[in-house]
Amino acid sequence: MSVLDDIVVGVRDDLERRRAAVPAADVRAALADAPAPRDPMPHLSGGGSSVIAEVKRRSPSKGHLAEIPDPTALARAYAAGGAAAISVLTEERRFGGSLADLVAVRAAVDVPLLRKDFVVDDYQVLEARAAGADLVLLIVAALADDDLRRLHDLVRELGMTPLVEVHDAEETTRAVDLGAGLVGVNARNLKTLEVHPGVFAELAPLVPAETPLVAESGVTGVADAQAYVDAGARAVLVGEALVRHGDPTGAVAAMTGLRAGVPTEIGGAR
């Protein structure tokens, strides 16, 4: 069983526990009280690079990263640095996240929020919207085509933006055929957890030029962000480098506004 398969098994178990406690009908009813969805696309398709800054306590590859006793304080620091969106990990077993983190961050900042999880069921999409998410991650590698399309359509129906994540050429073709309006290229192989930053440059040409690309994994600082921007990224999703940085506000600011082919003084997150 791959790392991804193992994670999804745990995600499904935890999902059923939540569904037993709160039926889907109750979650749907809660949508009426959720804040209106925020549109992240103007930020992610404008001039210069954008940063999706992540609230991330742990990872399967690195283990413990940061305590983050108050995710709202970190989110405010990201927002102060100009983050275009904030990614909140809600997977419990491997990443130490929760929906409670998403709810807390939503109450603290006006920045668009991404629910970062292994979404495999409609229930999770409903949860995301009820908690105030504006974007939902959909991992192509974790979903059959019918499930991917159904979840993609539901995310959009609820006014949110799907971030469709790919790792190889076959997955990229599936995302393009789906009509994904925002594609994330993850340089981390979710089956082995190895990171190959060159994957982004290989896959970027397979995506229509008008579709904003988000580079995920392998960003340790400004130099990495610049390399991704030079290869066609409109945004970088950064977690570990920011939660371990002593100045997350400055680190986000340093990776914001980069332009392809324009050398930038190296600073910020390292």
mmCIF file of C-alpha atoms in Angstrom:
data_model
loop_
_atom_site.group_PDB
_atom_site.id
_atom_site.type_symbol
_atom_site.label_atom_id
_atom_site.label_comp_id
_atom_site.label_asym_id
_atom_site.label_seq_id
_atom_site.Cartn_x
_atom_site.Cartn_y
_atom_site.Cartn_z
ATOM 1 C CA MET A 1 0.000 0.000 0.000
ATOM 2 C CA SER A 2 1.397 3.421 -0.957
ATOM 3 C CA VAL A 3 1.625 6.349 1.469
ATOM 4 C CA LEU A 4 -1.303 7.999 -0.327
ATOM 5 C CA ASP A 5 -3.442 4.864 -0.084
ATOM 6 C CA ASP A 6 -2.690 4.549 3.623
ATOM 7 C CA ILE A 7 -3.585 8.183 4.276
ATOM 8 C CA VAL A 8 -6.866 7.843 2.399
ATOM 9 C CA VAL A 9 -7.843 4.783 4.470
ATOM 10 C CA GLY A 10 -7.444 6.856 7.638
ATOM 11 C CA VAL A 11 -9.261 9.810 6.085
ATOM 12 C CA ARG A 12 -12.245 7.608 5.247
ATOM 13 C CA ASP A 13 -12.355 6.175 8.770
ATOM 14 C CA ASP A 14 -12.304 9.655 10.326
ATOM 15 C CA LEU A 15 -14.884 10.862 7.813
ATOM 16 C CA GLU A 16 -17.339 8.137 8.784
ATOM 17 C CA ARG A 17 -16.888 9.003 12.450
ATOM 18 C CA ARG A 18 -17.751 12.648 11.761
ATOM 19 C CA ARG A 19 -20.667 11.707 9.517
ATOM 20 C CA ALA A 20 -22.111 9.489 12.241
ATOM 21 C CA ALA A 21 -21.918 12.402 14.690
ATOM 22 C CA VAL A 22 -23.220 15.070 12.296
ATOM 23 C CA PRO A 23 -25.401 13.831 9.385
ATOM 24 C CA ALA A 24 -24.896 15.380 5.955
ATOM 25 C CA ALA A 25 -28.328 17.020 6.163
ATOM 26 C CA ASP A 26 -27.197 18.949 9.242
ATOM 27 C CA VAL A 27 -24.008 20.069 7.515
ATOM 28 C CA ARG A 28 -26.042 21.261 4.525
ATOM 29 C CA ALA A 29 -28.302 23.196 6.864
ATOM 30 C CA ALA A 30 -25.227 24.922 8.323
ATOM 31 C CA LEU A 31 -24.285 26.268 4.886
ATOM 32 C CA ALA A 32 -26.867 29.011 5.319
ATOM 33 C CA ASP A 33 -24.784 30.495 8.141
ATOM 34 C CA ALA A 34 -21.429 30.240 6.361
ATOM 35 C CA PRO A 35 -19.774 33.444 5.138
ATOM 36 C CA ALA A 36 -20.051 34.114 1.417
ATOM 37 C CA PRO A 37 -17.249 32.447 -0.568
ATOM 38 C CA ARG A 38 -14.295 34.661 -1.447
ATOM 39 C CA ASP A 39 -12.921 34.516 -4.989
ATOM 40 C CA PRO A 40 -9.152 33.871 -4.943
ATOM 41 C CA MET A 41 -8.677 34.043 -8.710
ATOM 42 C CA PRO A 42 -8.021 37.799 -9.028
ATOM 43 C CA HIS A 43 -5.073 37.341 -6.652
ATOM 44 C CA LEU A 44 -3.847 34.150 -8.316
ATOM 45 C CA SER A 45 -3.991 35.429 -11.886
ATOM 46 C CA GLY A 46 -2.733 39.009 -11.513
ATOM 47 C CA GLY A 47 0.729 40.424 -12.054
ATOM 48 C CA GLY A 48 3.628 38.953 -10.100
ATOM 49 C CA SER A 49 3.719 35.804 -8.007
ATOM 50 C CA SER A 50 1.278 35.015 -5.234
ATOM 51 C CA VAL A 51 1.753 32.941 -2.101
ATOM 52 C CA ILE A 52 -0.640 30.392 -0.639
ATOM 53 C CA ALA A 53 0.704 30.208 2.908
ATOM 54 C CA GLU A 54 0.025 27.047 4.872
ATOM 55 C CA VAL A 55 -0.882 26.308 8.484
ATOM 56 C CA LYS A 56 0.915 22.987 8.885
ATOM 57 C CA ARG A 57 1.965 21.253 12.104
ATOM 58 C CA ARG A 58 3.237 17.912 10.835
ATOM 59 C CA SER A 59 3.876 15.989 7.630
ATOM 60 C CA PRO A 60 4.388 12.290 6.823
ATOM 61 C CA SER A 61 7.809 13.054 5.338
ATOM 62 C CA LYS A 62 9.237 15.385 7.997
ATOM 63 C CA GLY A 63 7.214 14.542 11.107
ATOM 64 C CA HIS A 64 6.768 17.389 13.603
ATOM 65 C CA LEU A 65 7.266 20.825 12.055
ATOM 66 C CA ALA A 66 5.835 23.361 14.498
ATOM 67 C CA GLU A 67 3.540 23.508 17.511
ATOM 68 C CA ILE A 68 1.184 26.251 16.207
ATOM 69 C CA PRO A 69 -0.909 26.471 19.390
ATOM 70 C CA ASP A 70 -2.790 29.406 17.876
ATOM 71 C CA PRO A 71 -3.340 29.037 14.122
ATOM 72 C CA THR A 72 -5.061 32.424 14.034
ATOM 73 C CA ALA A 73 -1.858 34.226 15.008
ATOM 74 C CA LEU A 74 0.038 32.517 12.188
ATOM 75 C CA ALA A 75 -2.774 33.255 9.735
ATOM 76 C CA ARG A 76 -2.732 36.936 10.676
ATOM 77 C CA ALA A 77 1.029 37.003 10.107
ATOM 78 C CA TYR A 78 0.551 35.474 6.663
ATOM 79 C CA ALA A 79 -2.180 37.968 5.810
ATOM 80 C CA ALA A 80 0.051 40.847 6.926
ATOM 81 C CA GLY A 81 2.709 39.606 4.502
ATOM 82 C CA GLY A 82 0.282 39.732 1.608
ATOM 83 C CA ALA A 83 -0.679 36.051 1.264
ATOM 84 C CA ALA A 84 -3.144 35.606 -1.598
ATOM 85 C CA ALA A 85 -4.703 32.671 0.228
ATOM 86 C CA ILE A 86 -4.112 30.630 3.358
ATOM 87 C CA SER A 87 -4.072 26.848 3.244
ATOM 88 C CA VAL A 88 -5.296 25.132 6.407
ATOM 89 C CA LEU A 89 -4.503 21.445 6.746
ATOM 90 C CA THR A 90 -7.478 19.643 8.236
ATOM 91 C CA GLU A 91 -6.242 16.026 8.023
ATOM 92 C CA GLU A 92 -5.846 14.738 11.574
ATOM 93 C CA ARG A 93 -3.702 11.608 11.663
ATOM 94 C CA ARG A 94 -0.656 12.514 9.582
ATOM 95 C CA PHE A 95 -0.773 16.323 9.629
ATOM 96 C CA GLY A 96 -2.233 17.196 13.034
ATOM 97 C CA GLY A 97 -4.903 19.456 11.568
ATOM 98 C CA SER A 98 -8.631 19.806 12.097
ATOM 99 C CA LEU A 99 -11.717 21.583 10.854
ATOM 100 C CA ALA A 100 -11.554 23.566 14.088
ATOM 101 C CA ASP A 101 -8.352 25.178 12.762
ATOM 102 C CA LEU A 102 -10.176 26.199 9.595
ATOM 103 C CA VAL A 103 -13.095 27.673 11.524
ATOM 104 C CA ALA A 104 -10.738 29.616 13.796
ATOM 105 C CA VAL A 105 -8.687 31.002 10.915
ATOM 106 C CA ARG A 106 -11.834 31.986 9.022
ATOM 107 C CA ALA A 107 -12.926 34.103 11.975
ATOM 108 C CA ALA A 108 -9.514 35.788 12.135
ATOM 109 C CA VAL A 109 -8.702 36.839 8.546
ATOM 110 C CA ASP A 110 -10.442 38.003 5.361
ATOM 111 C CA VAL A 111 -8.018 36.186 3.048
ATOM 112 C CA PRO A 112 -9.422 33.310 0.933
ATOM 113 C CA LEU A 113 -8.952 29.947 2.668
ATOM 114 C CA LEU A 114 -8.073 26.582 1.171
ATOM 115 C CA ARG A 115 -9.208 23.387 2.849
ATOM 116 C CA LYS A 116 -6.112 21.204 2.413
ATOM 117 C CA ASP A 117 -7.076 17.576 2.897
ATOM 118 C CA PHE A 118 -7.550 14.319 1.054
ATOM 119 C CA VAL A 119 -11.069 14.933 -0.201
ATOM 120 C CA VAL A 120 -12.777 11.757 -1.368
ATOM 121 C CA ASP A 121 -16.423 12.340 -0.471
ATOM 122 C CA ASP A 122 -19.138 14.970 -0.964
ATOM 123 C CA TYR A 123 -19.453 15.255 2.812
ATOM 124 C CA GLN A 124 -15.983 16.787 3.066
ATOM 125 C CA VAL A 125 -16.882 19.437 0.501
ATOM 126 C CA LEU A 126 -19.980 20.356 2.503
ATOM 127 C CA GLU A 127 -17.859 20.521 5.656
ATOM 128 C CA ALA A 128 -15.385 22.803 3.925
ATOM 129 C CA ARG A 129 -18.036 25.324 2.892
ATOM 130 C CA ALA A 130 -19.787 25.204 6.271
ATOM 131 C CA ALA A 131 -16.435 25.937 7.941
ATOM 132 C CA GLY A 132 -15.833 28.944 5.677
ATOM 133 C CA ALA A 133 -13.459 27.539 3.056
ATOM 134 C CA ASP A 134 -13.180 29.315 -0.292
ATOM 135 C CA LEU A 135 -11.051 26.718 -2.056
ATOM 136 C CA VAL A 136 -10.916 22.931 -1.810
ATOM 137 C CA LEU A 137 -7.978 20.743 -2.795
ATOM 138 C CA LEU A 138 -8.833 17.847 -5.108
ATOM 139 C CA ILE A 139 -5.967 15.386 -5.602
ATOM 140 C CA VAL A 140 -6.268 13.653 -8.971
ATOM 141 C CA ALA A 141 -4.169 10.693 -7.793
ATOM 142 C CA ALA A 142 -6.692 9.934 -5.045
ATOM 143 C CA LEU A 143 -9.820 10.001 -7.219
ATOM 144 C CA ALA A 144 -11.373 8.084 -10.087
ATOM 145 C CA ASP A 145 -12.579 10.247 -12.967
ATOM 146 C CA ASP A 146 -16.262 10.075 -11.998
ATOM 147 C CA ASP A 147 -15.498 11.022 -8.395
ATOM 148 C CA LEU A 148 -13.146 13.798 -9.463
ATOM 149 C CA ARG A 149 -15.754 15.341 -11.745
ATOM 150 C CA ARG A 150 -18.552 15.036 -9.178
ATOM 151 C CA LEU A 151 -16.495 16.638 -6.429
ATOM 152 C CA HIS A 152 -15.175 19.342 -8.780
ATOM 153 C CA ASP A 153 -18.729 20.211 -9.799
ATOM 154 C CA LEU A 154 -19.937 20.271 -6.187
ATOM 155 C CA VAL A 155 -17.111 22.588 -5.100
ATOM 156 C CA ARG A 156 -18.095 25.014 -7.861
ATOM 157 C CA GLU A 157 -21.822 24.628 -7.172
ATOM 158 C CA LEU A 158 -21.185 25.785 -3.604
ATOM 159 C CA GLY A 159 -19.335 28.870 -4.862
ATOM 160 C CA MET A 160 -15.837 27.672 -4.022
ATOM 161 C CA THR A 161 -12.779 27.223 -6.228
ATOM 162 C CA PRO A 162 -11.302 23.754 -6.817
ATOM 163 C CA LEU A 163 -7.506 23.525 -6.726
ATOM 164 C CA VAL A 164 -6.873 20.405 -8.810
ATOM 165 C CA GLU A 165 -3.549 18.802 -7.881
ATOM 166 C CA VAL A 166 -1.449 16.729 -10.291
ATOM 167 C CA HIS A 167 1.851 14.882 -10.097
ATOM 168 C CA ASP A 168 2.483 13.465 -13.577
ATOM 169 C CA ALA A 169 1.509 13.835 -17.227
ATOM 170 C CA GLU A 170 -1.442 11.431 -17.065
ATOM 171 C CA GLU A 171 -2.949 13.270 -14.092
ATOM 172 C CA THR A 172 -2.346 16.612 -15.807
ATOM 173 C CA THR A 173 -4.254 15.439 -18.874
ATOM 174 C CA ARG A 174 -7.131 14.380 -16.612
ATOM 175 C CA ALA A 175 -7.175 17.805 -14.946
ATOM 176 C CA VAL A 176 -7.168 19.617 -18.295
ATOM 177 C CA ASP A 177 -9.934 17.370 -19.653
ATOM 178 C CA LEU A 178 -11.920 18.144 -16.511
ATOM 179 C CA GLY A 179 -11.728 21.843 -17.313
ATOM 180 C CA ALA A 180 -9.884 22.713 -14.112
ATOM 181 C CA GLY A 181 -9.529 26.473 -13.763
ATOM 182 C CA LEU A 182 -6.734 26.284 -11.177
ATOM 183 C CA VAL A 183 -4.100 23.544 -11.303
ATOM 184 C CA GLY A 184 -1.548 22.705 -8.641
ATOM 185 C CA VAL A 185 1.579 20.778 -9.618
ATOM 186 C CA ASN A 186 2.905 18.927 -6.596
ATOM 187 C CA ALA A 187 6.586 18.107 -6.855
ATOM 188 C CA ARG A 188 6.191 15.577 -4.037
ATOM 189 C CA ASN A 189 5.392 12.028 -5.109
ATOM 190 C CA LEU A 190 2.565 11.042 -2.760
ATOM 191 C CA LYS A 191 3.410 7.367 -3.160
ATOM 192 C CA THR A 192 7.049 7.690 -2.081
ATOM 193 C CA LEU A 193 7.110 11.219 -0.541
ATOM 194 C CA GLU A 194 10.189 12.108 -2.597
ATOM 195 C CA VAL A 195 10.375 15.670 -3.962
ATOM 196 C CA HIS A 196 11.442 16.350 -7.557
ATOM 197 C CA PRO A 197 11.135 20.111 -8.234
ATOM 198 C CA GLY A 198 11.800 19.591 -11.948
ATOM 199 C CA VAL A 199 8.373 17.974 -12.300
ATOM 200 C CA PHE A 200 6.771 21.424 -12.422
ATOM 201 C CA ALA A 201 8.684 22.522 -15.528
ATOM 202 C CA GLU A 202 7.862 19.190 -17.211
ATOM 203 C CA LEU A 203 4.110 19.450 -16.616
ATOM 204 C CA ALA A 204 3.504 23.197 -16.970
ATOM 205 C CA PRO A 205 3.453 23.127 -20.813
ATOM 206 C CA LEU A 206 0.631 20.555 -20.697
ATOM 207 C CA VAL A 207 -1.736 23.070 -19.072
ATOM 208 C CA PRO A 208 -3.450 25.826 -21.114
ATOM 209 C CA ALA A 209 -1.617 29.126 -20.804
ATOM 210 C CA GLU A 210 -4.692 30.877 -19.422
ATOM 211 C CA THR A 211 -4.964 28.446 -16.479
ATOM 212 C CA PRO A 212 -3.082 29.676 -13.392
ATOM 213 C CA LEU A 213 -0.562 27.169 -12.059
ATOM 214 C CA VAL A 214 0.325 26.693 -8.406
ATOM 215 C CA ALA A 215 3.687 25.138 -7.548
ATOM 216 C CA GLU A 216 3.476 22.873 -4.515
ATOM 217 C CA SER A 217 6.323 21.368 -2.451
ATOM 218 C CA GLY A 218 10.025 22.089 -2.610
ATOM 219 C CA VAL A 219 9.842 25.799 -1.768
ATOM 220 C CA THR A 220 12.440 26.486 0.912
ATOM 221 C CA GLY A 221 12.883 30.166 0.114
ATOM 222 C CA VAL A 222 12.837 32.914 -2.477
ATOM 223 C CA ALA A 223 15.251 31.167 -4.864
ATOM 224 C CA ASP A 224 12.952 28.149 -5.137
ATOM 225 C CA ALA A 225 9.900 30.356 -5.581
ATOM 226 C CA GLN A 226 11.674 32.322 -8.329
ATOM 227 C CA ALA A 227 12.618 29.099 -10.134
ATOM 228 C CA TYR A 228 8.985 27.999 -10.133
ATOM 229 C CA VAL A 229 7.834 31.424 -11.344
ATOM 230 C CA ASP A 230 10.405 31.281 -14.148
ATOM 231 C CA ALA A 231 8.905 27.899 -15.129
ATOM 232 C CA GLY A 232 5.386 29.318 -15.291
ATOM 233 C CA ALA A 233 3.983 29.301 -11.761
ATOM 234 C CA ARG A 234 1.507 32.035 -10.855
ATOM 235 C CA ALA A 235 1.603 31.063 -7.198
ATOM 236 C CA VAL A 236 3.594 28.953 -4.770
ATOM 237 C CA LEU A 237 2.081 26.967 -1.919
ATOM 238 C CA VAL A 238 4.479 27.043 1.026
ATOM 239 C CA GLY A 239 4.144 25.322 4.387
ATOM 240 C CA GLU A 240 7.247 23.979 6.110
ATOM 241 C CA ALA A 241 9.515 26.914 5.235
ATOM 242 C CA LEU A 242 6.983 29.374 6.677
ATOM 243 C CA VAL A 243 5.982 27.573 9.889
ATOM 244 C CA ARG A 244 9.672 27.157 10.754
ATOM 245 C CA HIS A 245 10.594 30.726 9.823
ATOM 246 C CA GLY A 246 11.063 33.314 12.514
ATOM 247 C CA ASP A 247 9.375 36.001 10.403
ATOM 248 C CA PRO A 248 6.482 34.472 8.439
ATOM 249 C CA THR A 249 5.182 37.912 7.476
ATOM 250 C CA GLY A 250 8.488 38.883 5.918
ATOM 251 C CA ALA A 251 8.919 35.485 4.297
ATOM 252 C CA VAL A 252 5.540 35.694 2.556
ATOM 253 C CA ALA A 253 6.257 39.256 1.426
ATOM 254 C CA ALA A 254 9.628 38.197 -0.013
ATOM 255 C CA MET A 255 8.005 35.542 -2.217
ATOM 256 C CA THR A 256 5.163 37.795 -3.378
ATOM 257 C CA GLY A 257 5.403 39.794 -6.611
ATOM 258 C CA LEU A 258 8.193 37.784 -8.237
ATOM 259 C CA ARG A 259 8.217 37.923 -12.034
ATOM 260 C CA ALA A 260 9.564 35.456 -14.563
ATOM 261 C CA GLY A 261 13.035 36.303 -15.766
ATOM 262 C CA VAL A 262 13.492 39.126 -13.275
ATOM 263 C CA PRO A 263 16.333 38.373 -10.809
ATOM 264 C CA THR A 264 15.334 39.042 -7.225
ATOM 265 C CA GLU A 265 17.553 39.597 -4.246
ATOM 266 C CA ILE A 266 17.506 36.355 -2.291
ATOM 267 C CA GLY A 267 16.030 36.755 1.177
ATOM 268 C CA GLY A 268 12.975 35.914 3.239
ATOM 269 C CA ALA A 269 12.302 32.230 3.901
ATOM 270 C CA ARG A 270 15.314 29.946 3.866
#
